[in-house]
Each structure stands twice: as C-alpha cells, then as structure tokens.
Amino acid sequence: MTRFTVAIDGPAAAGKGTISKAVAAHFGFAHLDTGLLYRAVGAKVLTGVDPVRAAKALTAQDLGGDLRTPEVAQAASRVAVLPDVRAALVTFQRDFALREGGAVLDGRDIGTVICPDAQVKLFVTASAAVRAERRFLELLDKGLDVTREEVLADVIARDTRDRERAEAPLKPADDAVVIDTSDMNIEDAVGAAVAQVQKGL
Ligand code: C5P
C-alpha cells in the first residue's frame, strides 16, 4: 500500500483525537490533528497578528506549545470562518494526506473539502453533554481552572460557529460512516473505527 487516507471529522471533544491517534498507531499511518493548524493561527491572532498573514506563515514549529486552552480554541474557531485562512492551510493538509504509507487526518472538513477522495471517512460524534463532560475532565486534569458550565458553553459556541459557517461547515460527508460515541467507552470507539478502516484496506 502506498497512499491511503483516513478522514475523521466531528464536533469538539467527540473523541476524534484519541480515535485518530489509535487508528494511526494500529495501522502504522501518520496522523495530523488539523485543529492544531487553526489553533496555531488563533494563538497568533491573540498576540495581535493578522489571521491571514498568520495562516500563510504557519510552519510545523508553530504546532508545538500549549494550544489546548479554551481561549485558543475559541480564537481558532473564529479564524476558521475566514475563507482566506482556510485556503492558506489546504496545501499543507493535502500534502500530508498524500504522503507515502498512509495518513489519518482529523478535523471538521477533511472528508468534505480537504480529502473528498479519502478511502475511509468517519464522522465521530456524541451528545453535547457527554462531550462537554469529557473536555471538562481533560482540562481539570491539566490543572486548568474551569467550570462544567463554562466548558459546555464553549463546546456549544464552537459547534454552532463550525456548523453554521458558509465555508467548509462541519457536517458528515455523504459517504462518511457515523460513529456516535455517547454510550461507548474509548476501547469500543477505537474498535469501531479500526473495523471501518480495515474494511477499506
Ligand atoms: O479540533 P479542534 O477542537 O482542536 O479545533 C479547533 C477549531 O478549529 C474548531 O472549533 C474549528 O473551528 C477549527 N477547525 C476547522 N477545520 C478543521 C479543524 C479545526 O475549522 N479541519
């Protein structure tokens, strides 16, 4: 096998990241969390940089550092509505998808816009309450001072912005397999995703 792309989309905190990492490790594929690109641009904008300039100048080094804070997540979803920001990030993502040896990309528009020809497309979702609780526990674990209510409000605000934007809105591709993880533990969710990828090999 030379090129094989797995596209994993879904709303905030649905388990995409964990599932994508596990699928990539299982099959020996490379993994790109495309949310980090938008977070890196959002983080630059919080320091006063113009969003389109930040997106055009983005390098792999910008993806390190702590981008997983609620402030950066909100900034990411605000820059993600801008067509010029999205356009500036397309080539990096497509090049990654077409690398030799297989790739898993997770985000919001991978199956619909970035890799419409991906061999496997998954849409990982869960109820807003379940997603907010998972994200709340994750942030607590990192020592951040947040409340359940704040995290739920953050998740809902981002989902609404991501679903309602004109450019590359969050939605399942017509040929995506939907995995609802609301009542699944992580092992079952990973198992369901691995089984779908296996079918596509
Ligand atoms: O996945 P993550 O929560 O890190 O993404 C942060 C934000 O980046 C999302 O809320 C969304 O607005 C944006 N994003 C996007 N397209 C992607 C990945 C992320 O618009 N492919």
mmCIF file of C-alpha atoms and ligand atoms in Angstrom:
data_model
loop_
_atom_site.group_PDB
_atom_site.id
_atom_site.type_symbol
_atom_site.label_atom_id
_atom_site.label_comp_id
_atom_site.label_asym_id
_atom_site.label_seq_id
_atom_site.Cartn_x
_atom_site.Cartn_y
_atom_site.Cartn_z
ATOM 1 C CA MET A 1 0.000 0.000 0.000
ATOM 2 C CA THR A 2 1.388 3.425 -0.823
ATOM 3 C CA ARG A 3 -1.262 6.083 -0.309
ATOM 4 C CA PHE A 4 -4.253 5.640 1.908
ATOM 5 C CA THR A 5 -6.154 8.427 3.611
ATOM 6 C CA VAL A 6 -8.476 8.160 6.587
ATOM 7 C CA ALA A 7 -10.599 11.289 7.152
ATOM 8 C CA ILE A 8 -12.046 11.688 10.646
ATOM 9 C CA ASP A 9 -14.371 14.622 11.253
ATOM 10 C CA GLY A 10 -16.724 15.602 14.031
ATOM 11 C CA PRO A 11 -17.615 18.257 16.607
ATOM 12 C CA ALA A 12 -15.412 19.394 19.508
ATOM 13 C CA ALA A 13 -14.426 16.770 22.092
ATOM 14 C CA ALA A 14 -16.208 13.868 20.396
ATOM 15 C CA GLY A 15 -13.137 11.641 20.773
ATOM 16 C CA LYS A 16 -11.678 12.273 17.299
ATOM 17 C CA GLY A 17 -8.186 12.927 18.613
ATOM 18 C CA THR A 18 -7.947 9.762 20.694
ATOM 19 C CA ILE A 19 -9.516 7.650 17.955
ATOM 20 C CA SER A 20 -7.295 9.150 15.248
ATOM 21 C CA LYS A 21 -4.113 8.536 17.242
ATOM 22 C CA ALA A 22 -5.150 4.951 17.994
ATOM 23 C CA VAL A 23 -6.109 4.237 14.357
ATOM 24 C CA ALA A 24 -2.811 5.702 13.129
ATOM 25 C CA ALA A 25 -0.823 3.632 15.642
ATOM 26 C CA HIS A 26 -2.774 0.470 14.778
ATOM 27 C CA PHE A 27 -2.114 0.715 11.041
ATOM 28 C CA GLY A 28 1.261 2.462 11.199
ATOM 29 C CA PHE A 29 -0.111 5.596 9.498
ATOM 30 C CA ALA A 30 0.974 9.187 10.101
ATOM 31 C CA HIS A 31 -1.518 11.410 11.957
ATOM 32 C CA LEU A 32 -2.332 15.098 11.565
ATOM 33 C CA ASP A 33 -4.655 16.856 14.017
ATOM 34 C CA THR A 34 -5.778 19.661 11.695
ATOM 35 C CA GLY A 35 -7.383 21.528 14.600
ATOM 36 C CA LEU A 36 -3.831 22.379 15.677
ATOM 37 C CA LEU A 37 -3.364 24.427 12.490
ATOM 38 C CA TYR A 38 -6.386 26.572 13.321
ATOM 39 C CA ARG A 39 -5.355 26.736 16.983
ATOM 40 C CA ALA A 40 -1.858 27.901 15.988
ATOM 41 C CA VAL A 41 -3.373 30.656 13.836
ATOM 42 C CA GLY A 42 -5.811 31.550 16.646
ATOM 43 C CA ALA A 43 -2.934 31.771 19.137
ATOM 44 C CA LYS A 44 -1.044 34.171 16.845
ATOM 45 C CA VAL A 45 -4.145 36.312 16.431
ATOM 46 C CA LEU A 46 -4.432 36.582 20.232
ATOM 47 C CA THR A 47 -0.994 38.237 20.151
ATOM 48 C CA GLY A 48 -2.151 40.762 17.554
ATOM 49 C CA VAL A 49 -1.082 39.122 14.281
ATOM 50 C CA ASP A 50 -3.394 39.343 11.252
ATOM 51 C CA PRO A 51 -5.145 35.942 10.751
ATOM 52 C CA VAL A 52 -4.423 35.533 7.043
ATOM 53 C CA ARG A 53 -0.769 36.509 7.491
ATOM 54 C CA ALA A 54 -0.506 34.049 10.380
ATOM 55 C CA ALA A 55 -2.055 31.247 8.295
ATOM 56 C CA LYS A 56 0.232 31.915 5.315
ATOM 57 C CA ALA A 57 3.342 31.983 7.511
ATOM 58 C CA LEU A 58 2.464 28.867 9.534
ATOM 59 C CA THR A 59 5.241 26.310 9.950
ATOM 60 C CA ALA A 60 5.422 22.933 11.695
ATOM 61 C CA GLN A 61 7.208 24.610 14.648
ATOM 62 C CA ASP A 62 4.075 26.655 15.360
ATOM 63 C CA LEU A 63 2.165 23.458 16.150
ATOM 64 C CA GLY A 64 4.094 22.827 19.374
ATOM 65 C CA GLY A 65 3.434 24.649 22.624
ATOM 66 C CA ASP A 66 0.230 24.708 24.583
ATOM 67 C CA LEU A 67 -2.547 25.272 22.116
ATOM 68 C CA ARG A 68 -5.155 23.269 24.042
ATOM 69 C CA THR A 69 -6.684 26.036 26.130
ATOM 70 C CA PRO A 70 -10.307 27.233 25.895
ATOM 71 C CA GLU A 71 -9.136 30.732 24.827
ATOM 72 C CA VAL A 72 -7.109 29.362 21.943
ATOM 73 C CA ALA A 73 -9.977 27.016 20.958
ATOM 74 C CA GLN A 74 -12.358 29.961 20.686
ATOM 75 C CA ALA A 75 -9.806 32.021 18.754
ATOM 76 C CA ALA A 76 -9.307 29.027 16.418
ATOM 77 C CA SER A 77 -12.999 28.720 15.668
ATOM 78 C CA ARG A 78 -13.202 32.462 14.981
ATOM 79 C CA VAL A 79 -10.355 32.414 12.440
ATOM 80 C CA ALA A 80 -11.734 29.180 10.938
ATOM 81 C CA VAL A 81 -14.703 31.055 9.441
ATOM 82 C CA LEU A 82 -12.355 33.121 7.231
ATOM 83 C CA PRO A 83 -12.104 31.680 3.684
ATOM 84 C CA ASP A 84 -8.560 33.076 3.164
ATOM 85 C CA VAL A 85 -7.331 31.432 6.347
ATOM 86 C CA ARG A 86 -8.807 28.075 5.301
ATOM 87 C CA ALA A 87 -7.373 28.407 1.788
ATOM 88 C CA ALA A 88 -3.882 29.074 3.160
ATOM 89 C CA LEU A 89 -3.977 25.795 5.100
ATOM 90 C CA VAL A 90 -5.200 23.493 2.310
ATOM 91 C CA THR A 91 -1.881 22.558 0.677
ATOM 92 C CA PHE A 92 -0.224 21.561 3.944
ATOM 93 C CA GLN A 93 -3.131 19.239 4.752
ATOM 94 C CA ARG A 94 -3.395 17.696 1.259
ATOM 95 C CA ASP A 95 0.354 17.095 1.068
ATOM 96 C CA PHE A 96 0.168 15.367 4.423
ATOM 97 C CA ALA A 97 -2.782 13.222 3.284
ATOM 98 C CA LEU A 98 -0.970 12.043 0.171
ATOM 99 C CA ARG A 99 2.289 11.044 1.840
ATOM 100 C CA GLU A 100 3.539 7.511 1.324
ATOM 101 C CA GLY A 101 2.498 4.937 3.883
ATOM 102 C CA GLY A 102 -0.969 6.131 4.852
ATOM 103 C CA ALA A 103 -2.318 9.099 6.797
ATOM 104 C CA VAL A 104 -5.087 9.865 9.257
ATOM 105 C CA LEU A 105 -6.314 13.467 9.336
ATOM 106 C CA ASP A 106 -8.869 14.648 11.841
ATOM 107 C CA GLY A 107 -10.809 17.895 11.781
ATOM 108 C CA ARG A 108 -14.105 19.331 10.597
ATOM 109 C CA ASP A 109 -13.906 19.334 6.774
ATOM 110 C CA ILE A 110 -11.463 16.544 5.917
ATOM 111 C CA GLY A 111 -13.997 14.228 4.260
ATOM 112 C CA THR A 112 -15.949 17.055 2.630
ATOM 113 C CA VAL A 113 -13.294 19.539 1.433
ATOM 114 C CA ILE A 114 -9.670 18.579 2.117
ATOM 115 C CA CYS A 115 -9.767 14.902 1.092
ATOM 116 C CA PRO A 116 -13.036 14.203 -0.709
ATOM 117 C CA ASP A 117 -11.380 11.080 -2.197
ATOM 118 C CA ALA A 118 -10.263 9.632 1.151
ATOM 119 C CA GLN A 119 -10.548 5.841 1.187
ATOM 120 C CA VAL A 120 -12.259 5.876 4.594
ATOM 121 C CA LYS A 121 -14.374 8.669 6.063
ATOM 122 C CA LEU A 122 -15.613 8.631 9.625
ATOM 123 C CA PHE A 123 -17.772 11.183 11.405
ATOM 124 C CA VAL A 124 -17.262 10.834 15.145
ATOM 125 C CA THR A 125 -19.887 12.468 17.284
ATOM 126 C CA ALA A 126 -21.508 12.396 20.757
ATOM 127 C CA SER A 127 -24.118 14.420 22.618
ATOM 128 C CA ALA A 128 -23.038 17.926 23.667
ATOM 129 C CA ALA A 129 -23.400 16.992 27.356
ATOM 130 C CA VAL A 130 -21.125 13.962 27.018
ATOM 131 C CA ARG A 131 -18.545 15.888 25.001
ATOM 132 C CA ALA A 132 -18.505 18.781 27.458
ATOM 133 C CA GLU A 133 -18.046 16.410 30.411
ATOM 134 C CA ARG A 134 -15.097 14.696 28.701
ATOM 135 C CA ARG A 135 -13.455 18.016 27.851
ATOM 136 C CA PHE A 136 -14.103 19.306 31.390
ATOM 137 C CA LEU A 137 -12.302 16.300 32.918
ATOM 138 C CA GLU A 138 -9.435 16.684 30.421
ATOM 139 C CA LEU A 139 -8.958 20.367 31.296
ATOM 140 C CA LEU A 140 -9.204 19.667 35.039
ATOM 141 C CA ASP A 141 -6.570 17.003 34.621
ATOM 142 C CA LYS A 142 -4.313 19.605 33.014
ATOM 143 C CA GLY A 143 -4.815 21.803 36.066
ATOM 144 C CA LEU A 144 -6.928 24.446 34.327
ATOM 145 C CA ASP A 145 -9.404 26.394 36.402
ATOM 146 C CA VAL A 146 -12.702 25.867 34.552
ATOM 147 C CA THR A 147 -16.298 25.030 35.458
ATOM 148 C CA ARG A 148 -18.591 22.475 33.777
ATOM 149 C CA GLU A 149 -20.883 25.309 32.674
ATOM 150 C CA GLU A 150 -18.034 27.217 31.023
ATOM 151 C CA VAL A 151 -16.857 24.146 29.151
ATOM 152 C CA LEU A 152 -20.375 23.278 27.946
ATOM 153 C CA ALA A 153 -20.897 26.867 26.767
ATOM 154 C CA ASP A 154 -17.525 26.780 24.962
ATOM 155 C CA VAL A 155 -18.326 23.498 23.211
ATOM 156 C CA ILE A 156 -21.783 24.691 22.120
ATOM 157 C CA ALA A 157 -20.472 28.069 20.890
ATOM 158 C CA ARG A 158 -17.760 26.405 18.807
ATOM 159 C CA ASP A 159 -20.103 23.761 17.389
ATOM 160 C CA THR A 160 -22.604 26.407 16.364
ATOM 161 C CA ARG A 161 -19.923 28.524 14.692
ATOM 162 C CA ASP A 162 -18.406 25.474 12.976
ATOM 163 C CA ARG A 163 -21.763 24.174 11.707
ATOM 164 C CA GLU A 164 -23.180 27.484 10.582
ATOM 165 C CA ARG A 165 -20.208 28.994 8.762
ATOM 166 C CA ALA A 166 -20.522 29.362 4.983
ATOM 167 C CA GLU A 167 -17.068 27.990 4.179
ATOM 168 C CA ALA A 168 -16.460 24.266 4.835
ATOM 169 C CA PRO A 169 -19.084 23.883 7.573
ATOM 170 C CA LEU A 170 -18.930 20.950 9.957
ATOM 171 C CA LYS A 171 -21.082 18.144 8.542
ATOM 172 C CA PRO A 172 -20.652 14.473 7.674
ATOM 173 C CA ALA A 173 -19.606 13.743 4.091
ATOM 174 C CA ASP A 174 -22.352 11.897 2.189
ATOM 175 C CA ASP A 175 -20.208 8.752 2.228
ATOM 176 C CA ALA A 176 -18.995 9.035 5.839
ATOM 177 C CA VAL A 177 -19.722 6.355 8.439
ATOM 178 C CA VAL A 178 -21.095 7.981 11.593
ATOM 179 C CA ILE A 179 -19.778 6.706 14.942
ATOM 180 C CA ASP A 180 -21.731 8.056 17.920
ATOM 181 C CA THR A 181 -19.520 7.629 20.978
ATOM 182 C CA SER A 182 -22.069 8.950 23.543
ATOM 183 C CA ASP A 183 -22.549 5.489 25.073
ATOM 184 C CA MET A 184 -19.203 3.973 24.152
ATOM 185 C CA ASN A 185 -16.022 3.677 26.125
ATOM 186 C CA ILE A 186 -12.809 4.556 24.357
ATOM 187 C CA GLU A 187 -11.859 0.938 23.588
ATOM 188 C CA ASP A 188 -15.194 0.337 21.841
ATOM 189 C CA ALA A 189 -14.975 3.601 19.902
ATOM 190 C CA VAL A 190 -11.437 2.799 18.737
ATOM 191 C CA GLY A 191 -12.539 -0.749 17.867
ATOM 192 C CA ALA A 192 -15.408 0.566 15.735
ATOM 193 C CA ALA A 193 -13.085 2.949 13.889
ATOM 194 C CA VAL A 194 -10.377 0.320 13.327
ATOM 195 C CA ALA A 195 -13.013 -2.074 11.932
ATOM 196 C CA GLN A 196 -14.159 0.556 9.409
ATOM 197 C CA VAL A 197 -10.604 1.266 8.287
ATOM 198 C CA GLN A 198 -9.894 -2.458 7.983
ATOM 199 C CA LYS A 199 -12.872 -2.789 5.637
ATOM 200 C CA GLY A 200 -11.470 -0.048 3.416
ATOM 201 C CA LEU A 201 -7.955 -1.515 3.092
HETATM 202 O O1 C5P B 1 -10.286 20.103 16.647
HETATM 203 P P1 C5P B 1 -10.080 21.329 17.499
HETATM 204 O O2 C5P B 1 -11.110 21.450 18.571
HETATM 205 O O3 C5P B 1 -8.684 21.425 18.010
HETATM 206 O O4 C5P B 1 -10.267 22.555 16.501
HETATM 207 C C1 C5P B 1 -10.286 23.897 16.922
HETATM 208 C C2 C5P B 1 -11.165 24.712 15.969
HETATM 209 O O5 C5P B 1 -10.520 24.742 14.682
HETATM 210 C C3 C5P B 1 -12.541 24.128 15.691
HETATM 211 O O6 C5P B 1 -13.530 24.573 16.609
HETATM 212 C C4 C5P B 1 -12.836 24.621 14.278
HETATM 213 O O7 C5P B 1 -13.396 25.902 14.294
HETATM 214 C C5 C5P B 1 -11.478 24.725 13.633
HETATM 215 N N1 C5P B 1 -11.198 23.635 12.695
HETATM 216 C C6 C5P B 1 -11.716 23.729 11.424
HETATM 217 N N2 C5P B 1 -11.409 22.797 10.480
HETATM 218 C C7 C5P B 1 -10.646 21.743 10.794
HETATM 219 C C8 C5P B 1 -10.128 21.602 12.114
HETATM 220 C C9 C5P B 1 -10.449 22.571 13.056
HETATM 221 O O8 C5P B 1 -12.443 24.671 11.114
HETATM 222 N N3 C5P B 1 -10.346 20.852 9.856
#
